[in-house]
Amino acid sequence: MSYETILVEQRGAVTLVTLNRPQALNALNGQVLSELLEAMAAFDKDASQGCAVITGSEKAFAAGADIKEMQAQGFADMYGYDFFAGWDAFTRTRKPIIAAVAGYALGGGCELAMMCDFILAADNARFGQPEIKLAVSPGMGGSQRLTRAVGKAKAMEMCLTGRMIDAAEAERAGLVARIVPAAELVEEAVKTAAAIAGMAPLAVLANKEMVNAAYETTLTQGVQFERRLFHALFGTADQKEGMAAFVEKRPGNWTGK
Ligand code: CAA
């Protein structure tokens, strides 16, 4: 499959997706969304693929939703077509996705990074929700995911002032998992993704699903959900293999069953 706004390549069991609209600093327009959704659906269905990485350029992961595409839209267009609702499908991807962020991750770019399962940041990464400067607001989940990631004080300040935070502040605030030198970002993200893709596939799905449940449930419900999925993993052949491999001091050989 070939796309115009993204590049997709398979590196072993890792799908590497590169946002590719350099002339617009990877601004996310409708075409990026539909191509990304198609690529992620194909990734999710492909049994040879275990983890994805989404990245941009060294200057910009993505500088936001496409302002030029939105500029002339009115309320009827936005509300009537439920603009941005398509991104919900991205978050239903069942296999893990790592955001490898260098440069600007602003507005929708920051929101896309937060829709991924975790963010690896280059040391030059900058995150922000500057929509207020355009007299609008986050619209792809930023006010909700940023608040859950960094807490109310910093999220509120970022949304109300549009202030960008650098990689070090983002790491301190819990927005990013780890900072990597910019020149090593993609290789490090692919290496991390390959490690995840090398785990037992059903356990990977279950771990992602239960961590995400923490955002949707009470503690009691979340702990119960975790325990039931943990129990369910004892119905898999890979659990037998994983524990036998530990006892026999050898690597596990997964079947995905
Ligand atoms: N949409 C459309 N085009 C964009 C864009 C965006 N979000 N961000 C940058 N571009 C375009 C610029 O218009 C420019 O195109 P031209 O050469 O045709 O003029 C090109 O990308 C390069 O940008 P700059 O010349 O501005 O580059 P810079 O290095 O001087 O500045 C920047 C970089 C600080 C990131 C600046 O581009 C900027 O502020 N961009 C907009 C950031 C923003 O407001 N993002 C939020 C968008 S709204 C949103 O995302 C809503 C939501 O919640 C989903």
GROMACS .gro file of N, CA, C and O in nm, residues 213-254:
model
  168
  213ALA      N    1  -0.737   0.065   3.091
  213ALA     CA    2  -0.858   0.059   3.174
  213ALA      C    3  -0.848   0.152   3.295
  213ALA      O    4  -0.949   0.199   3.349
  214ALA      N    5  -0.723   0.182   3.336
  214ALA     CA    6  -0.704   0.270   3.451
  214ALA      C    7  -0.764   0.408   3.427
  214ALA      O    8  -0.797   0.481   3.521
  215TYR      N    9  -0.778   0.445   3.298
  215TYR     CA   10  -0.835   0.576   3.266
  215TYR      C   11  -0.987   0.576   3.267
  215TYR      O   12  -1.049   0.681   3.260
  216GLU      N   13  -1.049   0.457   3.266
  216GLU     CA   14  -1.193   0.450   3.243
  216GLU      C   15  -1.269   0.396   3.363
  216GLU      O   16  -1.391   0.393   3.360
  217THR      N   17  -1.197   0.349   3.467
  217THR     CA   18  -1.266   0.276   3.573
  217THR      C   19  -1.230   0.333   3.711
  217THR      O   20  -1.134   0.408   3.726
  218THR      N   21  -1.306   0.290   3.811
  218THR     CA   22  -1.263   0.314   3.949
  218THR      C   23  -1.147   0.219   3.980
  218THR      O   24  -1.122   0.124   3.905
  219LEU      N   25  -1.078   0.243   4.092
  219LEU     CA   26  -0.966   0.156   4.129
  219LEU      C   27  -1.013   0.012   4.148
  219LEU      O   28  -0.952  -0.084   4.099
  220THR      N   29  -1.126  -0.005   4.218
  220THR     CA   30  -1.176  -0.140   4.245
  220THR      C   31  -1.209  -0.212   4.115
  220THR      O   32  -1.172  -0.328   4.094
  221GLN      N   33  -1.279  -0.142   4.024
  221GLN     CA   34  -1.315  -0.204   3.895
  221GLN      C   35  -1.189  -0.235   3.814
  221GLN      O   36  -1.179  -0.340   3.750
  222GLY      N   37  -1.093  -0.142   3.818
  222GLY     CA   38  -0.971  -0.160   3.740
  222GLY      C   39  -0.889  -0.278   3.791
  222GLY      O   40  -0.836  -0.356   3.712
  223VAL      N   41  -0.880  -0.290   3.921
  223VAL     CA   42  -0.804  -0.403   3.979
  223VAL      C   43  -0.873  -0.535   3.945
  223VAL      O   44  -0.807  -0.635   3.912
  224GLN      N   45  -1.007  -0.535   3.951
  224GLN     CA   46  -1.084  -0.655   3.916
  224GLN      C   47  -1.060  -0.691   3.768
  224GLN      O   48  -1.040  -0.807   3.734
  225PHE      N   49  -1.062  -0.589   3.681
  225PHE     CA   50  -1.042  -0.610   3.538
  225PHE      C   51  -0.903  -0.669   3.513
  225PHE      O   52  -0.886  -0.766   3.439
  226GLU      N   53  -0.803  -0.610   3.580
  226GLU     CA   54  -0.667  -0.661   3.568
  226GLU      C   55  -0.659  -0.808   3.610
  226GLU      O   56  -0.602  -0.892   3.541
  227ARG      N   57  -0.722  -0.839   3.723
  227ARG     CA   58  -0.710  -0.975   3.777
  227ARG      C   59  -0.775  -1.076   3.681
  227ARG      O   60  -0.721  -1.184   3.658
  228ARG      N   61  -0.890  -1.037   3.624
  228ARG     CA   62  -0.958  -1.131   3.533
  228ARG      C   63  -0.874  -1.156   3.407
  228ARG      O   64  -0.866  -1.267   3.358
  229LEU      N   65  -0.812  -1.048   3.354
  229LEU     CA   66  -0.726  -1.067   3.236
  229LEU      C   67  -0.603  -1.149   3.272
  229LEU      O   68  -0.559  -1.234   3.195
  230PHE      N   69  -0.549  -1.123   3.392
  230PHE     CA   70  -0.435  -1.202   3.441
  230PHE      C   71  -0.475  -1.350   3.447
  230PHE      O   72  -0.403  -1.438   3.399
  231HIS      N   73  -0.594  -1.378   3.504
  231HIS     CA   74  -0.643  -1.516   3.509
  231HIS      C   75  -0.654  -1.574   3.368
  231HIS      O   76  -0.616  -1.689   3.341
  232ALA      N   77  -0.710  -1.491   3.276
  232ALA     CA   78  -0.733  -1.539   3.139
  232ALA      C   79  -0.602  -1.580   3.072
  232ALA      O   80  -0.599  -1.675   2.993
  233LEU      N   81  -0.493  -1.510   3.104
  233LEU     CA   82  -0.365  -1.542   3.039
  233LEU      C   83  -0.316  -1.683   3.078
  233LEU      O   84  -0.237  -1.743   3.006
  234PHE      N   85  -0.369  -1.736   3.188
  234PHE     CA   86  -0.333  -1.873   3.227
  234PHE      C   87  -0.404  -1.976   3.140
  234PHE      O   88  -0.380  -2.096   3.150
  235GLY      N   89  -0.492  -1.929   3.051
  235GLY     CA   90  -0.553  -2.019   2.952
  235GLY      C   91  -0.475  -2.021   2.822
  235GLY      O   92  -0.518  -2.083   2.725
  236THR      N   93  -0.360  -1.953   2.819
  236THR     CA   94  -0.284  -1.949   2.693
  236THR      C   95  -0.166  -2.047   2.697
  236THR      O   96  -0.108  -2.074   2.802
  237ALA      N   97  -0.134  -2.099   2.578
  237ALA     CA   98  -0.016  -2.185   2.566
  237ALA      C   99   0.111  -2.105   2.597
  237ALA      O  100   0.208  -2.159   2.652
  238ASP      N  101   0.109  -1.978   2.561
  238ASP     CA  102   0.231  -1.897   2.582
  238ASP      C  103   0.263  -1.878   2.730
  238ASP      O  104   0.379  -1.864   2.767
  239GLN      N  105   0.161  -1.878   2.816
  239GLN     CA  106   0.190  -1.870   2.961
  239GLN      C  107   0.265  -1.996   3.006
  239GLN      O  108   0.363  -1.988   3.082
  240LYS      N  109   0.221  -2.112   2.956
  240LYS     CA  110   0.291  -2.238   2.991
  240LYS      C  111   0.436  -2.231   2.940
  240LYS      O  112   0.531  -2.266   3.010
  241GLU      N  113   0.450  -2.183   2.816
  241GLU     CA  114   0.583  -2.172   2.755
  241GLU      C  115   0.669  -2.070   2.831
  241GLU      O  116   0.786  -2.096   2.861
  242GLY      N  117   0.610  -1.956   2.866
  242GLY     CA  118   0.687  -1.849   2.931
  242GLY      C  119   0.740  -1.894   3.066
  242GLY      O  120   0.856  -1.867   3.101
  243MET      N  121   0.656  -1.963   3.144
  243MET     CA  122   0.700  -2.005   3.276
  243MET      C  123   0.796  -2.124   3.268
  243MET      O  124   0.894  -2.133   3.344
  244ALA      N  125   0.771  -2.214   3.169
  244ALA     CA  126   0.865  -2.326   3.149
  244ALA      C  127   1.001  -2.272   3.106
  244ALA      O  128   1.106  -2.315   3.155
  245ALA      N  129   0.999  -2.173   3.016
  245ALA     CA  130   1.126  -2.116   2.966
  245ALA      C  131   1.204  -2.053   3.081
  245ALA      O  132   1.326  -2.065   3.088
  246PHE      N  133   1.134  -1.985   3.172
  246PHE     CA  134   1.203  -1.927   3.287
  246PHE      C  135   1.270  -2.036   3.370
  246PHE      O  136   1.389  -2.027   3.404
  247VAL      N  137   1.192  -2.140   3.401
  247VAL     CA  138   1.244  -2.247   3.487
  247VAL      C  139   1.361  -2.318   3.419
  247VAL      O  140   1.460  -2.353   3.482
  248GLU      N  141   1.350  -2.334   3.288
  248GLU     CA  142   1.456  -2.406   3.213
  248GLU      C  143   1.570  -2.314   3.168
  248GLU      O  144   1.659  -2.356   3.094
  249LYS      N  145   1.561  -2.187   3.209
  249LYS     CA  146   1.666  -2.088   3.178
  249LYS      C  147   1.693  -2.077   3.028
  249LYS      O  148   1.807  -2.088   2.982
  250ARG      N  149   1.585  -2.059   2.949
  250ARG     CA  150   1.599  -2.041   2.804
  250ARG      C  151   1.496  -1.936   2.761
  250ARG      O  152   1.403  -1.906   2.835
  251PRO      N  153   1.514  -1.878   2.641
  251PRO     CA  154   1.414  -1.781   2.594
  251PRO      C  155   1.282  -1.850   2.560
  251PRO      O  156   1.282  -1.967   2.520
  252GLY      N  157   1.173  -1.776   2.574
  252GLY     CA  158   1.042  -1.832   2.538
  252GLY      C  159   1.026  -1.835   2.387
  252GLY      O  160   1.082  -1.753   2.316
  253ASN      N  161   0.947  -1.931   2.344
  253ASN     CA  162   0.921  -1.946   2.200
  253ASN      C  163   0.769  -1.935   2.182
  253ASN      O  164   0.697  -2.030   2.206
  254TRP      N  165   0.722  -1.818   2.142
  254TRP     CA  166   0.578  -1.790   2.148
  254TRP      C  167   0.502  -1.839   2.026
  254TRP      O  168   0.552  -1.833   1.914
   0.00000   0.00000   0.00000
